[in-house]
C-alpha cells in the first residue's frame, strides 16, 4: 500500500510539472546602457541551480522583433541593438531537456540616442586643448617614466 502511494505521488509530481524544490527566480537583473547599440546586463543566479546549467538566454524584444543572446555567465554585453529604442529584456536559465520550470527575469531599458563613448572622448580631447600645450603633458609623462625606470635600476 505504501509503495503504491509513493508511486502515485511521483507520477503526480511529473504530471503536474511541479518546480524543483528550492528553485527561485533569477534575482537582481540589471541593465546599463553602454553606448548607442550596446547594453551590459547582470543578475544573480537562482538559489537552487542544481538542475540549471551555466548557460543563459537573453531575449531583447522590441515591437515584433526578438534578438537572442547566449551568455555563459551571469553577466555580459548585448550588442547590435538599435539606438534610441525601448527593449524588454528577458533572461532565462538553461535547463535540461524536458523541464519547464526554468527561472526567468524581465527588465525594460532604452538604448542611448547619443554615443556616450564618442562624447566622452570629445570632452577629454577638448579639455587637453584648452589647458594649453599638449607638449607639457607629454614631457611630464616622460619625466615620470624616466623616474620610475631609474628607481627600478637601483
Coordinates of C-alpha atoms in Angstrom, one line a residue:
X1 CA 0.0 0.0 0.0
X2 CA 2.8 2.4 1.0
X3 CA 4.7 1.7 -2.2
X4 CA 1.5 2.4 -4.3
X5 CA 1.1 5.8 -2.6
X6 CA 4.7 6.6 -3.3
X7 CA 4.4 5.7 -7.0
X8 CA 1.2 7.8 -7.2
X9 CA 2.9 10.8 -5.6
X10 CA 5.9 10.5 -8.0
X11 CA 3.5 10.3 -11.0
X12 CA 1.6 13.3 -9.8
X13 CA 4.8 15.3 -9.4
X14 CA 5.8 14.6 -13.0
X15 CA 2.3 15.2 -14.5
X16 CA 1.7 18.5 -12.6
X17 CA 5.1 19.9 -13.5
X18 CA 5.9 21.0 -10.0
X19 CA 9.0 23.1 -9.9
X20 CA 12.2 21.7 -8.4
X21 CA 12.1 22.1 -4.7
X22 CA 14.0 25.2 -3.6
X23 CA 14.1 26.8 -7.1
X24 CA 13.9 30.6 -7.1
X25 CA 13.8 33.1 -9.8
X26 CA 16.8 34.9 -11.2
X27 CA 17.4 37.9 -8.9
X28 CA 18.8 41.5 -9.2
X29 CA 18.5 41.6 -13.0
X30 CA 20.1 44.9 -14.0
X31 CA 20.9 46.6 -17.3
X32 CA 23.3 49.5 -18.1
X33 CA 23.4 51.3 -21.4
X34 CA 27.0 51.4 -22.7
X35 CA 26.6 53.2 -26.0
X36 CA 24.2 53.5 -28.9
X37 CA 23.8 49.8 -29.5
X38 CA 25.3 48.0 -26.5
X39 CA 23.8 47.2 -23.1
X40 CA 25.6 45.5 -20.2
X41 CA 23.4 43.1 -18.3
X42 CA 24.0 41.3 -15.0
X43 CA 22.0 39.2 -12.5
X44 CA 22.3 36.7 -9.6
X45 CA 21.6 33.1 -10.4
X46 CA 18.8 31.2 -8.8
X47 CA 19.4 30.0 -5.2
X48 CA 19.0 26.4 -6.3
X49 CA 20.8 25.9 -9.5
X50 CA 21.4 22.1 -9.3
X51 CA 19.4 21.4 -12.5
X52 CA 20.4 24.5 -14.3
X53 CA 23.5 24.9 -16.5
X54 CA 25.7 28.0 -16.6
X55 CA 24.1 28.9 -19.9
X56 CA 21.6 31.7 -20.1
X57 CA 19.5 33.0 -23.0
X58 CA 18.7 36.8 -23.0
X59 CA 15.9 37.9 -25.3
X60 CA 16.0 41.5 -26.4
X61 CA 12.5 42.3 -27.7
X62 CA 11.2 45.4 -29.5
X63 CA 7.9 45.6 -31.2
X64 CA 7.6 42.3 -33.0
X65 CA 11.3 41.7 -33.3
X66 CA 13.4 39.4 -31.0
X67 CA 17.2 39.1 -30.8
X68 CA 18.6 36.1 -28.9
X69 CA 21.9 36.4 -27.0
X70 CA 23.5 33.4 -25.4
X71 CA 25.7 34.1 -22.3
X72 CA 27.7 31.6 -20.3
X73 CA 27.8 33.6 -17.0
X74 CA 25.6 35.9 -15.1
X75 CA 26.8 39.0 -16.9
X76 CA 27.6 40.1 -20.4
X77 CA 27.1 42.5 -23.2
X78 CA 24.2 42.7 -25.7
X79 CA 25.5 44.1 -29.0
X80 CA 23.9 45.2 -32.3
X81 CA 20.9 46.9 -30.8
X82 CA 19.1 49.9 -32.3
X83 CA 19.8 53.4 -30.9
X84 CA 17.1 55.2 -29.0
X85 CA 14.9 52.1 -28.8
X86 CA 12.9 50.6 -25.9
X87 CA 13.7 47.0 -25.3
X88 CA 12.2 44.4 -23.0
X89 CA 15.0 42.0 -21.8
X90 CA 14.1 38.6 -20.6
X91 CA 16.9 36.3 -19.1
X92 CA 16.2 32.6 -18.9
X93 CA 18.3 30.0 -17.3
X94 CA 19.0 27.0 -19.5
X95 CA 17.5 23.7 -18.3
X96 CA 17.8 20.0 -19.2
X97 CA 15.5 18.8 -22.0
X98 CA 12.0 18.1 -20.8
X99 CA 11.9 20.5 -17.9
X100 CA 9.7 23.6 -18.0
X101 CA 10.3 25.1 -14.6
X102 CA 13.2 27.4 -15.6
X103 CA 13.6 30.7 -13.8
X104 CA 13.3 34.0 -15.7
X105 CA 13.6 37.7 -15.0
X106 CA 12.4 40.7 -17.1
X107 CA 13.6 44.3 -17.3
X108 CA 12.8 47.2 -19.6
X109 CA 15.6 49.5 -20.9
X110 CA 16.1 52.2 -23.6
X111 CA 19.3 52.4 -25.6
X112 CA 21.0 55.7 -25.9
X113 CA 20.2 58.3 -28.5
X114 CA 23.8 59.6 -28.5
X115 CA 27.1 57.6 -28.4
X116 CA 28.3 58.3 -24.9
X117 CA 31.8 56.9 -25.7
X118 CA 32.2 59.4 -28.5
X119 CA 31.0 62.3 -26.3
X120 CA 33.5 61.3 -23.6
X121 CA 36.4 61.2 -26.0
X122 CA 35.4 64.6 -27.4
X123 CA 35.3 66.1 -23.9
X124 CA 38.7 64.7 -23.0
X125 CA 40.2 66.0 -26.2
X126 CA 38.8 69.5 -25.7
X127 CA 40.0 69.5 -22.1
X128 CA 43.5 68.8 -23.3
X129 CA 43.3 71.5 -25.9
X130 CA 42.1 74.2 -23.5
X131 CA 44.7 73.5 -20.9
X132 CA 47.5 74.8 -23.2
X133 CA 50.1 72.8 -25.0
X134 CA 49.9 69.1 -25.0
X135 CA 53.7 69.1 -25.2
X136 CA 53.9 69.9 -21.5
X137 CA 51.7 66.9 -20.7
X138 CA 53.9 64.6 -22.8
X139 CA 57.1 65.8 -21.2
X140 CA 55.6 65.3 -17.7
X141 CA 54.7 61.8 -18.7
X142 CA 58.2 61.1 -20.0
X143 CA 59.7 62.5 -16.8
X144 CA 57.6 60.2 -14.7
X145 CA 58.6 57.2 -16.8
X146 CA 62.3 58.1 -16.5
X147 CA 62.0 58.5 -12.7
X148 CA 60.3 55.1 -12.4
X149 CA 62.9 53.5 -14.7
X150 CA 65.8 54.9 -12.7
X151 CA 64.2 53.9 -9.4
X152 CA 63.9 50.3 -10.7
X153 CA 67.6 50.2 -11.7
X154 CA 68.8 51.0 -8.2

